[in-house]
Coordinates of C-alpha atoms in Angstrom, one line a residue:
Chain J
M1 CA 103.9 68.4 97.8
T2 CA 103.0 72.0 97.6
T3 CA 105.7 74.5 97.4
T4 CA 105.2 78.2 97.7
A5 CA 106.7 80.9 95.5
L6 CA 108.3 82.2 98.7
Q7 CA 110.1 78.9 99.3
Q8 CA 111.6 79.1 95.9
D9 CA 113.0 82.5 96.9
A10 CA 116.2 83.7 95.5
P11 CA 117.7 87.2 95.7
G12 CA 116.1 89.4 93.0
R13 CA 113.4 86.8 92.3
K14 CA 110.5 88.2 90.3
P15 CA 107.1 88.0 92.1
Q16 CA 105.1 85.2 90.4
I17 CA 101.5 86.0 89.3
L18 CA 99.0 83.5 88.0
V19 CA 96.4 85.0 85.6
V20 CA 93.3 82.9 85.4
G21 CA 90.7 83.5 82.7
D22 CA 89.4 82.5 79.3
D23 CA 89.2 85.9 77.7
R24 CA 92.4 85.7 75.8
G25 CA 92.6 89.3 74.9
T26 CA 92.2 90.4 78.6
C27 CA 94.7 87.8 79.9
D28 CA 97.2 88.5 77.2
T29 CA 97.1 92.3 77.9
I30 CA 97.4 91.7 81.7
S31 CA 100.4 89.5 81.1
R32 CA 102.1 91.9 78.8
I33 CA 101.6 94.9 81.1
L34 CA 102.6 93.2 84.3
S35 CA 105.7 91.6 82.6
K36 CA 106.8 95.1 81.7
Y37 CA 106.6 95.9 85.5
G38 CA 108.9 93.0 86.3
Y39 CA 106.5 90.3 87.3
A40 CA 106.8 86.7 86.2
I41 CA 103.5 85.7 84.7
S42 CA 101.9 82.3 84.2
T43 CA 98.3 81.7 82.9
A44 CA 95.5 79.2 83.4
G45 CA 92.5 79.1 81.1
N46 CA 90.0 77.8 83.7
G47 CA 89.4 77.3 87.4
E48 CA 90.4 73.6 87.5
E49 CA 93.7 74.3 85.9
A50 CA 94.3 77.2 88.3
V51 CA 93.6 75.0 91.4
A52 CA 95.9 72.2 90.0
R53 CA 98.7 74.6 89.4
C54 CA 98.5 76.1 92.9
E55 CA 98.6 72.6 94.3
Q56 CA 102.0 72.3 92.8
T57 CA 103.3 75.8 93.4
V58 CA 101.5 78.6 95.2
P59 CA 102.2 81.9 93.3
D60 CA 102.7 85.3 95.0
L61 CA 99.3 86.5 93.7
V62 CA 96.4 85.3 91.6
L63 CA 94.3 87.4 89.2
L64 CA 91.1 85.6 88.7
E65 CA 88.2 86.3 86.2
A66 CA 84.8 85.9 87.8
M67 CA 83.4 84.3 84.7
L68 CA 85.2 81.0 83.8
P69 CA 84.1 78.3 81.5
D70 CA 84.2 75.3 83.9
M71 CA 83.6 76.4 87.5
S72 CA 82.8 80.0 88.4
G73 CA 85.7 82.2 89.5
Y74 CA 84.0 82.3 92.9
R75 CA 84.2 78.5 93.3
A76 CA 87.8 78.6 92.1
C77 CA 88.6 81.3 94.6
E78 CA 87.0 79.2 97.4
A79 CA 89.0 76.1 96.3
L80 CA 92.3 78.1 96.2
R81 CA 91.6 79.4 99.7
R82 CA 91.1 75.8 101.0
Q83 CA 94.6 74.9 99.9
A84 CA 97.5 74.8 102.3
D85 CA 99.7 77.9 102.2
A86 CA 97.0 79.8 100.3
D87 CA 95.4 81.5 103.3
V88 CA 97.6 84.6 102.8
L89 CA 97.6 84.4 99.0
P90 CA 96.3 87.6 97.5
I91 CA 93.5 86.8 95.1
L92 CA 92.3 89.7 93.0
M93 CA 89.0 89.0 91.2
L94 CA 88.0 90.8 88.0
A95 CA 84.5 92.0 88.4
G96 CA 82.2 94.2 86.2
L97 CA 82.1 97.9 87.0
D98 CA 78.3 97.7 87.1
D99 CA 78.0 94.4 89.0
I100 CA 77.9 95.2 92.7
A101 CA 76.6 91.7 93.5
A102 CA 79.7 90.2 91.8
V103 CA 82.0 92.2 94.1
D104 CA 80.1 91.1 97.2
Q105 CA 80.3 87.5 95.9
A106 CA 84.0 87.8 95.3
F107 CA 84.6 88.9 98.9
D108 CA 82.3 86.1 100.2
A109 CA 84.4 83.6 98.3
G110 CA 87.6 84.8 100.0
A111 CA 88.9 87.3 97.4
T112 CA 91.4 89.8 98.8
D113 CA 90.2 92.6 96.5
F114 CA 88.6 93.2 93.2
I115 CA 89.6 94.9 90.0
T116 CA 86.8 96.4 87.9
Q117 CA 86.3 95.5 84.3
P118 CA 87.0 97.2 81.9
I119 CA 90.4 97.2 83.5
N120 CA 92.2 100.5 84.0
W121 CA 95.5 99.3 82.5
S122 CA 97.4 102.3 84.0
L123 CA 96.4 101.3 87.5
L124 CA 96.7 97.6 87.2
A125 CA 100.4 97.3 88.3
Q126 CA 99.7 99.5 91.3
R127 CA 96.8 97.4 92.4
V128 CA 99.0 94.3 92.2
R129 CA 101.8 96.1 94.1
Y130 CA 99.4 97.1 96.9
A131 CA 98.1 93.5 97.2
L132 CA 101.7 92.1 97.3
R133 CA 102.7 94.6 99.9
N134 CA 99.8 93.6 102.1
R135 CA 100.7 90.0 101.6
Q136 CA 104.1 90.7 102.9
R137 CA 102.6 92.1 106.0
S138 CA 101.5 88.6 107.1
P139 CA 103.7 87.3 109.9
R140 CA 103.8 83.9 108.1
V141 CA 105.2 85.5 105.1
R142 CA 107.5 87.7 107.2
D143 CA 109.0 84.6 108.8
H144 CA 110.4 83.7 105.4
D145 CA 112.5 86.8 105.7
I146 CA 112.4 87.6 102.0
A147 CA 112.2 90.8 100.2
L148 CA 110.0 91.1 97.2
A149 CA 110.5 94.3 95.4
D150 CA 109.0 97.4 97.1
I151 CA 107.3 95.3 99.8
T152 CA 107.3 96.3 103.5
P153 CA 106.5 94.2 106.6
A154 CA 103.4 94.5 108.7
D155 CA 100.4 92.3 109.5
T156 CA 97.1 91.6 107.9
A157 CA 96.8 87.9 108.7
Q158 CA 94.0 88.5 111.2
A159 CA 92.2 90.9 109.0
K160 CA 88.5 90.9 109.0
P161 CA 87.0 90.7 105.5
P162 CA 86.8 94.1 103.8
G163 CA 83.6 95.8 102.7
H164 CA 83.4 97.8 99.6
W165 CA 81.9 101.2 98.6
N166 CA 81.2 103.0 95.4
I167 CA 81.0 106.8 95.2
D168 CA 79.3 108.7 92.4
P169 CA 81.2 112.0 92.6
D170 CA 78.5 113.7 90.6
S171 CA 75.7 113.2 93.1
G172 CA 77.8 112.6 96.2
H173 CA 76.0 109.3 96.7
I174 CA 77.7 106.2 98.2
T175 CA 76.5 102.7 97.9
L176 CA 77.9 100.3 100.5
S177 CA 78.2 96.5 100.5
E178 CA 76.6 94.6 103.3
Q179 CA 80.0 94.1 105.0
A180 CA 80.8 97.8 104.8
R181 CA 77.4 98.6 106.3
Q182 CA 78.0 96.2 109.2
L183 CA 81.5 97.5 109.7
L184 CA 80.2 101.0 110.1
H185 CA 77.3 99.8 112.3
L186 CA 74.7 101.3 109.9
A187 CA 71.5 99.5 111.0
S188 CA 69.1 99.6 108.1
P189 CA 70.2 99.2 104.5
Q190 CA 69.7 102.3 102.3
P191 CA 69.8 102.5 98.5
Y192 CA 72.6 105.0 99.0
Y193 CA 74.3 107.1 101.7
T194 CA 75.8 110.5 101.3
L195 CA 79.5 111.3 101.0
A196 CA 79.1 114.1 103.6
G197 CA 77.5 111.6 106.0
M198 CA 80.3 109.1 105.6
L199 CA 83.0 111.7 106.0
G200 CA 81.2 112.7 109.2
L201 CA 82.2 109.4 110.7
V202 CA 85.9 110.0 110.0
H203 CA 87.9 111.0 113.1
R204 CA 88.2 114.8 112.9
D205 CA 92.0 114.6 113.2
D206 CA 92.2 112.3 110.2
L207 CA 89.6 114.1 108.1
A208 CA 92.0 116.3 106.1
R209 CA 94.1 113.3 105.1
V210 CA 91.1 111.3 104.0
N211 CA 89.7 114.3 102.0
A212 CA 93.1 114.8 100.3
A213 CA 93.4 111.1 99.4
L214 CA 89.9 111.1 97.9
D215 CA 90.4 114.4 96.0
N216 CA 93.6 113.1 94.6
A217 CA 92.0 109.9 93.4
I218 CA 89.2 111.9 91.7
S219 CA 91.5 114.4 90.1
T220 CA 94.4 112.2 89.0
G221 CA 92.7 108.8 88.9
M222 CA 95.5 107.4 91.0
P223 CA 94.7 104.7 93.6
Y224 CA 95.3 105.3 97.2
Q225 CA 95.6 103.4 100.5
I226 CA 95.1 105.1 103.8
D227 CA 94.8 104.0 107.4
H228 CA 92.6 106.2 109.6
R229 CA 90.2 106.3 112.5
M230 CA 86.5 106.3 112.3
V231 CA 84.0 107.2 115.1
L232 CA 80.8 105.2 114.8
A233 CA 77.4 106.4 115.9
D234 CA 77.7 104.8 119.3
G235 CA 81.0 106.6 119.9
T236 CA 83.2 103.5 119.2
E237 CA 86.5 104.4 117.6
I238 CA 87.9 101.9 115.1
M239 CA 91.0 101.9 112.9
V240 CA 90.2 101.2 109.2
R241 CA 92.3 100.7 106.1
Q242 CA 90.7 102.2 103.1
Q243 CA 91.7 101.7 99.5
G244 CA 90.2 103.5 96.5
E245 CA 90.6 104.0 92.8
S246 CA 88.8 105.8 90.0
A247 CA 87.0 103.7 87.5
R248 CA 85.7 105.2 84.3
D249 CA 82.5 104.1 82.5
A250 CA 83.3 103.4 78.8
V251 CA 80.0 104.8 77.6
T252 CA 79.2 107.8 79.7
G253 CA 82.7 108.8 80.4
L254 CA 81.7 109.3 84.0
S255 CA 84.1 108.3 86.7
R256 CA 83.2 106.6 90.0
I257 CA 85.4 106.0 92.9
L258 CA 85.4 102.4 94.0
G259 CA 87.1 101.1 97.1
T260 CA 87.3 98.8 100.1
I261 CA 87.2 99.5 103.8
Q262 CA 88.6 97.0 106.4
D263 CA 88.6 97.1 110.1
I264 CA 92.3 96.8 111.2
S265 CA 91.7 97.7 114.9
G266 CA 93.9 95.7 117.2
Q267 CA 96.3 94.6 114.4
D268 CA 100.1 95.0 114.5
I269 CA 100.7 97.4 111.6
G270 CA 104.4 98.1 111.1
G271 CA 105.2 97.3 114.8
Q272 CA 102.4 99.5 116.2
I273 CA 99.2 98.0 117.6
Q274 CA 96.2 99.9 116.3
P275 CA 93.6 101.2 118.7
Q276 CA 90.7 98.9 119.3
T277 CA 87.4 100.4 120.5
T278 CA 89.2 103.1 122.4
G279 CA 86.3 105.0 123.7
T280 CA 84.5 108.0 122.3
H281 CA 85.3 110.8 120.0
A282 CA 85.7 114.1 121.9
Chain D
M1 CA 86.1 117.6 93.7
R2 CA 86.7 117.4 90.0
I3 CA 84.1 115.4 88.1
M4 CA 85.3 113.7 85.0
K5 CA 82.4 113.8 82.6
D6 CA 83.1 113.4 78.9
H7 CA 79.7 112.6 77.4
D8 CA 76.4 113.3 79.1
N9 CA 74.4 111.5 76.5
V10 CA 75.1 107.9 75.5
M11 CA 74.2 108.7 71.9
S12 CA 77.0 111.3 71.8
A13 CA 79.5 108.6 72.7
P14 CA 82.3 108.3 70.1
V15 CA 82.7 105.1 68.0
I16 CA 86.2 104.8 69.6
D17 CA 87.4 106.6 72.7
R18 CA 90.9 107.6 71.7
E19 CA 92.1 107.9 75.3
V20 CA 91.7 104.1 75.7
I21 CA 93.8 103.4 72.6
D22 CA 96.4 105.9 73.6
E23 CA 96.7 104.4 77.0
L24 CA 97.4 101.0 75.4
Y25 CA 100.1 102.5 73.2
D26 CA 101.6 104.4 76.1
L27 CA 101.9 101.3 78.2
L28 CA 102.7 98.7 75.6
E29 CA 104.3 100.8 72.8
D30 CA 105.1 98.5 69.8
E31 CA 103.0 95.6 71.3
A32 CA 99.8 97.7 71.5
H33 CA 98.9 97.0 67.8
E34 CA 99.1 93.2 68.5
V35 CA 97.0 93.6 71.6
I36 CA 94.4 95.7 69.8
Q37 CA 94.2 93.1 67.0
G38 CA 93.7 90.4 69.6
F39 CA 90.8 92.2 71.1
I40 CA 89.3 92.8 67.7
D41 CA 89.6 89.1 66.8
E42 CA 88.1 88.1 70.1
G43 CA 85.2 90.6 69.7
I44 CA 84.4 89.2 66.3
Q45 CA 84.4 85.7 67.6
Q46 CA 82.2 86.6 70.5
A47 CA 79.7 88.4 68.3
Q48 CA 79.5 85.5 66.0
G49 CA 78.4 83.3 68.9
L50 CA 75.4 85.5 69.9
R51 CA 72.9 84.3 67.2
G52 CA 73.2 80.7 68.2
I53 CA 72.2 81.3 71.8
L54 CA 69.4 83.9 71.5
T55 CA 67.0 81.8 73.7
S56 CA 69.5 80.9 76.4
H57 CA 69.2 83.5 79.1
T58 CA 72.4 82.7 81.0
H59 CA 74.7 82.0 78.0
L60 CA 73.4 85.1 76.1
C61 CA 73.9 87.3 79.1
R62 CA 77.4 86.0 79.8
L63 CA 78.5 86.4 76.2
A64 CA 77.0 89.9 75.9
Q65 CA 78.9 90.8 79.1
R66 CA 82.2 89.4 77.8
L67 CA 81.8 91.2 74.5
K68 CA 81.0 94.4 76.4
N69 CA 84.3 94.1 78.3
T70 CA 86.2 93.4 75.1
A71 CA 84.5 96.5 73.5
A72 CA 85.4 98.6 76.5
H73 CA 89.0 97.5 76.3
L74 CA 89.0 98.8 72.7
G75 CA 87.3 102.1 73.8
A76 CA 84.4 101.1 71.5
A77 CA 81.8 103.1 73.4
R78 CA 78.8 102.6 71.2
L79 CA 79.4 98.9 71.0
V80 CA 79.5 98.8 74.8
T81 CA 76.1 100.4 74.8
A82 CA 74.7 97.9 72.4
C83 CA 76.1 95.0 74.4
R84 CA 74.8 96.4 77.7
R85 CA 71.3 96.6 76.1
L86 CA 71.4 92.9 75.1
E87 CA 72.9 91.9 78.5
K88 CA 69.9 93.5 80.3
A89 CA 67.4 92.0 77.8
A90 CA 69.0 88.5 78.2
V91 CA 67.9 88.3 81.9
Q92 CA 64.3 89.1 80.9
P93 CA 61.8 86.3 80.0
E94 CA 60.9 87.9 76.6
V95 CA 63.0 86.7 73.7
A96 CA 61.5 89.2 71.2
G97 CA 63.8 91.9 70.2
R98 CA 67.0 90.1 70.9
E99 CA 67.7 89.4 67.3
E100 CA 67.5 93.1 66.4
M101 CA 69.8 93.9 69.3
V102 CA 72.4 91.4 68.0
G103 CA 72.0 93.1 64.6
S104 CA 72.8 96.4 66.2
I105 CA 75.9 94.8 67.9
E106 CA 77.1 93.4 64.6
A107 CA 76.7 96.8 63.0
E108 CA 78.5 98.7 65.8
L109 CA 81.3 96.1 65.8
A110 CA 81.8 96.5 62.1
T111 CA 82.0 100.3 62.5
A112 CA 84.4 100.0 65.4
V113 CA 86.7 97.6 63.6
T114 CA 86.8 99.9 60.6
A115 CA 87.6 102.9 62.8
L116 CA 90.3 101.0 64.7
Q117 CA 91.9 99.7 61.5
D118 CA 91.9 103.2 60.1
M119 CA 93.8 104.5 63.1
T120 CA 97.5 104.5 62.9
P121 CA 100.0 105.4 65.7
A122 CA 100.6 108.7 63.8
D123 CA 96.9 109.6 64.5
R124 CA 97.6 109.6 68.2
A125 CA 97.6 112.8 70.1
P126 CA 101.1 114.1 71.0

């Protein structure tokens, strides 16, 4: 019988994280760093082992390498998602910084988010904390009435899959995944879009907040999460959740801002229903 | 927007990017040395596997990619460049030139390992 980490809850329990991968150095470093932040870590060397472990006990979060020796990380992700009680399980996949296709594939396989390789160790714990906080926003999780450290309730259970974007701050060019393009109703795929063009879709009352979050991510390298409105070309207004972080190329030293965008219109976020297609932008 | 740009030219990349090593020491303190040695051992093992799979596109690409990540976690910027070159070559049908690329990786790895082993915590910027 499957038990969830939540069902094993006890006051002060450490969130349980399963790290899956066969790069020993990477897994070991992840484990050491997250342990220092108070997480309980277990590891699995391949996808089959990860699936078997989760059949016994579903952890609070899984960190999954895309490249595994037996089944690919994507197949492992799909297998984990099929398990009972794993529908709200945050699965963060490790994908190469220069591998846009891998990021798309990760989302298609049901990953909650991705972490770029090489890993920005300073931001790792924050990314995990964000994902755990979002997990807690699920009503199913909320029903257990537990309190993992620094997690607040809201709702993402009905969330549509996120799209991802990648900004080159040097050129101001943005590349968008297929899902991001569809979310923003951008008809024909372009090799890149412009930052100015994308910011032009942000609701004018939210623009200052979005710019500030982006500037802060670029100047400090700190990740951010922000909910804001966007006004699409046909005048439709949607509420989106945007997450971003700075990722630095080891060779060129250049930083890019990578992130996700998700349509959260109509969801109950912290007790407030977000607007859903609420007419046109004045 | 501030643009973080340390090196415009790949050839000007340092053998080891100190910031990466400093970050590990900042986060892991006494454990950092062990972690760095773990990455070195893994990198050596990965590099040793390259010559045996020169004609296997998928395996060579995968191993080059893994070594690239290991190198990046050590801040070994030139080694990352050498691995990236092999990773790209591995998906092409031509096999010629791969052996030289592996030779270049071995040389960069040796240089990076020496540089890392010569570093002590006392070298770290205050």
